[in-house]
Short mmCIF file of C-alpha atoms in Angstrom, two decimals:
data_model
loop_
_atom_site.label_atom_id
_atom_site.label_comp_id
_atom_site.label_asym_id
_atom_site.label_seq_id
_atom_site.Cartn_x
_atom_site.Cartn_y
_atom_site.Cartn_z
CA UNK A 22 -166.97 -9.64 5.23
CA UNK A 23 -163.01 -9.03 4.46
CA UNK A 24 -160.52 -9.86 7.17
CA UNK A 25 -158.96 -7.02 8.98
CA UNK A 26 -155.69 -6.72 8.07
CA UNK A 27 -153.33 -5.39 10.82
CA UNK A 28 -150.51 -4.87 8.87
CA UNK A 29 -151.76 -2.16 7.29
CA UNK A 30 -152.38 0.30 10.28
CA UNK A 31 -150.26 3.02 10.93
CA UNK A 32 -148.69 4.59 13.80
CA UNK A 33 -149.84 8.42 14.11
CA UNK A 34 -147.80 10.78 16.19
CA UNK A 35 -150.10 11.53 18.76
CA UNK A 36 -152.18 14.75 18.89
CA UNK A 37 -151.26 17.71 20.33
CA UNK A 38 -151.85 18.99 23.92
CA UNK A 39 -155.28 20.09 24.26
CA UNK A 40 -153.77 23.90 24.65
CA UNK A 41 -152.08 23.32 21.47
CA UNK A 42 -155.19 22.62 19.81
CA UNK A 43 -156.71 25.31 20.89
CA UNK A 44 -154.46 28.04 19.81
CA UNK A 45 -154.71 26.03 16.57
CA UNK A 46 -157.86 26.70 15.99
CA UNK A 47 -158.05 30.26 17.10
CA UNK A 48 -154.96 31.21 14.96
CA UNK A 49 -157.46 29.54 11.91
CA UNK A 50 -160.32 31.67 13.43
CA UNK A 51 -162.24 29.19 13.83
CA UNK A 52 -163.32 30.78 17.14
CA UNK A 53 -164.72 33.71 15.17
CA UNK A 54 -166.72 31.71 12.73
CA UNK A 55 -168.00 29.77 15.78
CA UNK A 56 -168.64 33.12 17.20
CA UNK A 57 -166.88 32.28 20.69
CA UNK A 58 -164.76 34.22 22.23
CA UNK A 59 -160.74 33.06 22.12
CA UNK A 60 -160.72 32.94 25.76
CA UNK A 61 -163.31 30.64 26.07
CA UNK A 62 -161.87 28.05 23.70
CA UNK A 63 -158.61 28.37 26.09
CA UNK A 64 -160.48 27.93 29.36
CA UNK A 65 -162.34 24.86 27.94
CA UNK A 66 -159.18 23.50 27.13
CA UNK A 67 -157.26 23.74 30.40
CA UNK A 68 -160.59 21.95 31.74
CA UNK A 69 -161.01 19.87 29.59
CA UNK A 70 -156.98 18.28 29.90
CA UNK A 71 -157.92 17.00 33.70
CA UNK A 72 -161.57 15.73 32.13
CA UNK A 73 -159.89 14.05 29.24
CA UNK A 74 -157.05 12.18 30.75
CA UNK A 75 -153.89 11.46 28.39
CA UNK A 76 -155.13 9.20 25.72
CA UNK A 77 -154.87 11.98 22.95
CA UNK A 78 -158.27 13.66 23.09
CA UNK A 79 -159.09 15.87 20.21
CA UNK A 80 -160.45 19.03 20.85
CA UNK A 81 -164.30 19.73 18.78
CA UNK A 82 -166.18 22.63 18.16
CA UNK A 83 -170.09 21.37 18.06
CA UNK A 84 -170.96 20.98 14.33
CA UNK A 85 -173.64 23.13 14.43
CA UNK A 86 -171.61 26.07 15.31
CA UNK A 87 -168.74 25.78 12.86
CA UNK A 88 -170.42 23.18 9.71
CA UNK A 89 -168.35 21.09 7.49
CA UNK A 90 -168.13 23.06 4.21
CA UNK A 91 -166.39 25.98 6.65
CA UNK A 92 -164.08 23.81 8.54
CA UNK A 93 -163.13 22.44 5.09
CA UNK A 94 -161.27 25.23 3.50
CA UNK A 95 -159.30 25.53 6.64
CA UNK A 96 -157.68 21.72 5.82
CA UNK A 97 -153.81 22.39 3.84
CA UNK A 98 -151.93 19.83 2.57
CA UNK A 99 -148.95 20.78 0.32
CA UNK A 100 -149.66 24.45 0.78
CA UNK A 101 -153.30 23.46 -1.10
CA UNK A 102 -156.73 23.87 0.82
CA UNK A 103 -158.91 21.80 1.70
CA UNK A 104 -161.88 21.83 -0.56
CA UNK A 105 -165.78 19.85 -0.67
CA UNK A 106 -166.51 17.54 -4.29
CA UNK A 107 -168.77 19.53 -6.28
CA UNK A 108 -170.95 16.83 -5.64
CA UNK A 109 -172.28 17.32 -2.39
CA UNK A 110 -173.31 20.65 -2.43
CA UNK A 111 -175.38 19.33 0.67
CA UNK A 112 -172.89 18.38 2.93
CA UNK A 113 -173.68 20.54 5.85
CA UNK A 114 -177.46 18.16 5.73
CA UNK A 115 -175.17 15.22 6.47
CA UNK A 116 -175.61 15.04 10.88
CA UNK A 117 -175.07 13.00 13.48
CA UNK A 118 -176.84 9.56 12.84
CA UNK A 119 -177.74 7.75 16.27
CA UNK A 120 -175.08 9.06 17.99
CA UNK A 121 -175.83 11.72 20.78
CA UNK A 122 -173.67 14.70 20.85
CA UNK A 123 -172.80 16.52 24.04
CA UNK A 124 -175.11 19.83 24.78
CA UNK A 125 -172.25 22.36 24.73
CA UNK A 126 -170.33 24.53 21.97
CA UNK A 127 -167.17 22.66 23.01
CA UNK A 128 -165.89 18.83 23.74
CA UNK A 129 -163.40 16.39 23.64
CA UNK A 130 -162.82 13.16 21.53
CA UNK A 131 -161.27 10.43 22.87
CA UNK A 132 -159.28 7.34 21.90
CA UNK A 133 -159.24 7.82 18.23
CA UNK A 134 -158.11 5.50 15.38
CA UNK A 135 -158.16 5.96 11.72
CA UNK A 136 -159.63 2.23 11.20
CA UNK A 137 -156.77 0.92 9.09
CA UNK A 138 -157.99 -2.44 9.77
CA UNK A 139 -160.96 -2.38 8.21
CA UNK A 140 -159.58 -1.34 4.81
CA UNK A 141 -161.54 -2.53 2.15
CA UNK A 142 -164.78 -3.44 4.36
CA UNK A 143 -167.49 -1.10 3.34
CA UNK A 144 -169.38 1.12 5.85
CA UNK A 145 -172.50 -1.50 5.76
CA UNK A 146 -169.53 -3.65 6.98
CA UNK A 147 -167.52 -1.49 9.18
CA UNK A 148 -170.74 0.39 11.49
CA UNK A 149 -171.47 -3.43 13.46
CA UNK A 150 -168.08 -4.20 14.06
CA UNK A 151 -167.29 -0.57 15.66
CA UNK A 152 -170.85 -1.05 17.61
CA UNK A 153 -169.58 -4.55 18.53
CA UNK A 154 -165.94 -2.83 19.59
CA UNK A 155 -167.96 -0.77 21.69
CA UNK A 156 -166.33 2.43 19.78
CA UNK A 157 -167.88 5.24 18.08
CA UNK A 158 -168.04 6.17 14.62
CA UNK A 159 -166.09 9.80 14.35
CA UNK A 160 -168.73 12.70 12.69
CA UNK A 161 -167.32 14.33 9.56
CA UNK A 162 -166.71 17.89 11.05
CA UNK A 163 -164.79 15.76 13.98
CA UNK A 164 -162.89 13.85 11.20
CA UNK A 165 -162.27 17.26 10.02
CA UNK A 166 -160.64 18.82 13.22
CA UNK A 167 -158.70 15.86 13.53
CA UNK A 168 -156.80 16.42 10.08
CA UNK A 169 -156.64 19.93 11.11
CA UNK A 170 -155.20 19.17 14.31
CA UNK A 171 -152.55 16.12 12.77
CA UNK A 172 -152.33 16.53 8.90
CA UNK A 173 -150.56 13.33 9.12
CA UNK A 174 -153.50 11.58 9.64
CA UNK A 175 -154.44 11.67 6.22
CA UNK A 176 -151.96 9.99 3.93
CA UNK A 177 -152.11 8.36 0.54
CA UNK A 178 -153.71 5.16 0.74
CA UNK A 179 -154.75 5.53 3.87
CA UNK A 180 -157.35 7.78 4.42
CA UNK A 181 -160.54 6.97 6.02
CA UNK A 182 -164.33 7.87 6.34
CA UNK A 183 -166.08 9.14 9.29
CA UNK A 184 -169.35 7.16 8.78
CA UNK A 185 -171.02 8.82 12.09
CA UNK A 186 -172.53 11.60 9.46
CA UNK A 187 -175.47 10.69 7.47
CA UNK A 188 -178.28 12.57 5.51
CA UNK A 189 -181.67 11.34 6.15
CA UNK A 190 -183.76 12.14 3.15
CA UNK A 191 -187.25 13.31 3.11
CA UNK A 192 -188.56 10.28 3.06
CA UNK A 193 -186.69 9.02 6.07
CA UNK A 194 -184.87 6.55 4.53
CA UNK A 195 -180.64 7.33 5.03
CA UNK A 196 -179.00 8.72 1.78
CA UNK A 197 -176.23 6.17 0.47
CA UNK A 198 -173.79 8.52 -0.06
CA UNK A 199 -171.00 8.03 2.78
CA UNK A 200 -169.16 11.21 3.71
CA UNK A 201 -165.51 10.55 3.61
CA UNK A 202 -162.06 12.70 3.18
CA UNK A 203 -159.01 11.48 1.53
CA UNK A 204 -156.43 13.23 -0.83
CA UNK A 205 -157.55 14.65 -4.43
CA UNK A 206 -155.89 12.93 -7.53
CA UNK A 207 -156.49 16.20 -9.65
CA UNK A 208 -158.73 14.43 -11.95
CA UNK A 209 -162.08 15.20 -13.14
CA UNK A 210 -164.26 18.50 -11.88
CA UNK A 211 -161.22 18.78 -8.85
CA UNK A 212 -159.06 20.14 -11.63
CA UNK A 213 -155.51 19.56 -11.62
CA UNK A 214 -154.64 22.69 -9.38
CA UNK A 215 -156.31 20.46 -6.94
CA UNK A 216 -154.07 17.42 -7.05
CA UNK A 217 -152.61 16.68 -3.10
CA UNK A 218 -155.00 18.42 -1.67
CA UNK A 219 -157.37 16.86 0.90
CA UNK A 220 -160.78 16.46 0.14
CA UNK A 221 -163.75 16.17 1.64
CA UNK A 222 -166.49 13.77 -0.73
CA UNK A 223 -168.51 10.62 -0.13
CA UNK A 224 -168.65 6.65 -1.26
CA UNK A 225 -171.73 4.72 -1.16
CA UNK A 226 -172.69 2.84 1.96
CA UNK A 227 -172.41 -0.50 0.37
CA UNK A 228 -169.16 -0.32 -0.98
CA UNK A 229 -165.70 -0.96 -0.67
CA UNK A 230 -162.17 0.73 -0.62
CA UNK A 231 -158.54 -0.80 -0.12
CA UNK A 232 -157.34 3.01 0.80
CA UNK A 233 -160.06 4.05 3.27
CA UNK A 234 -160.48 3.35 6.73
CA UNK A 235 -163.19 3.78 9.24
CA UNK A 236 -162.32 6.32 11.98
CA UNK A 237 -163.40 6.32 15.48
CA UNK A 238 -163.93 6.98 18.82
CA UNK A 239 -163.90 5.63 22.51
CA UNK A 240 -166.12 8.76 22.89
CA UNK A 241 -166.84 12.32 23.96
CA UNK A 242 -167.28 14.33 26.87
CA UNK A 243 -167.71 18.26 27.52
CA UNK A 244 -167.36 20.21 30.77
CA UNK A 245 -169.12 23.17 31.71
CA UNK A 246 -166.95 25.73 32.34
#
């Protein structure tokens, strides 16, 4: 297993109030597409502040509400959007794997960290030592609202992958493709009108990448409003 390596980790500004983030999202519409009403997303927010504390909580809609290849489009980076790899037409099949999700539209993430450290570890790697760290692996729909929410979080050569998403085939074995989202080179089937602009694709479980991280959690909560 590689060493983490400190020295590459980052200092993020930190995420915007809770309030913020929620007038982010309904300005996006994201609300609509959810099919909640704008209110709702603004009383969940003032609620969820108290709940949350002030360690930077990031503000989720359920991922079965609002899926990853709609949240995706949404992502701007350079003026380009966000986009999925042609590849994975079946993103929206990749769900939460063995991590329980609260029972509500809306909830809060808590004490997130891009993973820096574990740059160049693979995800077989990285998943024990998060367990061990007694953190959560982030989903890909929360890795999503997170760039949304901070586009600063994703920067060249330090992006990451939100490992807490995996498609379980029919079988019931776990697919080895590794959801992860990162910054498009404009080569291949992106095309170059696609260079800058994040991206939302996958790496295989087993291995490695000096430019990706593995982001996650302390955890999540919801309130009932």
């Amino acid at each position: 297993m590689p060493e983490t390596t400190l020295a590459t980790a980052t200092v993020l500004p930190a995420l915007p109030a809770l309030s913020a983030q929620a007038e982010r999202l309904i300005e996006l519409g994201v609300h609509e597409l959810a099919g909640l009403p704008a209110d709702e997303l603004r009383r969940f927010a003032e609620a969820a502040a108290a709940l949350a504390g002030g360690d930077g909580a990031l503000l989720a809609v359920h991922p079965d509400l609002v899926p990853a290849s709609v949240l995706a489009p949404l992502l701007r980076r350079d003026g380009k959007p966000g986009f999925v790899v042609i590849d994975m037409p079946d993103v929206d099949r990749f769900a939460p794997c063995a991590i329980e999700l609260p029972d509500a539209h809306l909830y809060v993430v808590t004490g997130l960290d891009r993973g820096d450290h574990m740059a160049n570890w693979s995800p077989d790697e990285a998943l024990p030592a998060l367990i061990r760290e007694e953190r959560t692996p982030l989903l890909l729909t929360e890795g999503i609202h997170w760039v949304l929410q901070q586009p600063t979080v994703l920067e060249r050569n330090h992006c990451f992958m939100p490992i807490g998403s995996r498609l379980r085939k029919a079988d019931g074995t776990l697919d080895a493709r590794t959801p992860a989202i990162w910054i498009s080179n404009g080569t291949g089937r992106d095309g170059r009108e696609r260079r800058d602009a994040p991206k939302v694709g996958w790496c295989w479980w087993g291995n490695r990448h000096t430019w990706l991280g593995f982001a996650s959690a302390t955890g999540r909560r919801f309130k009932d409003l």
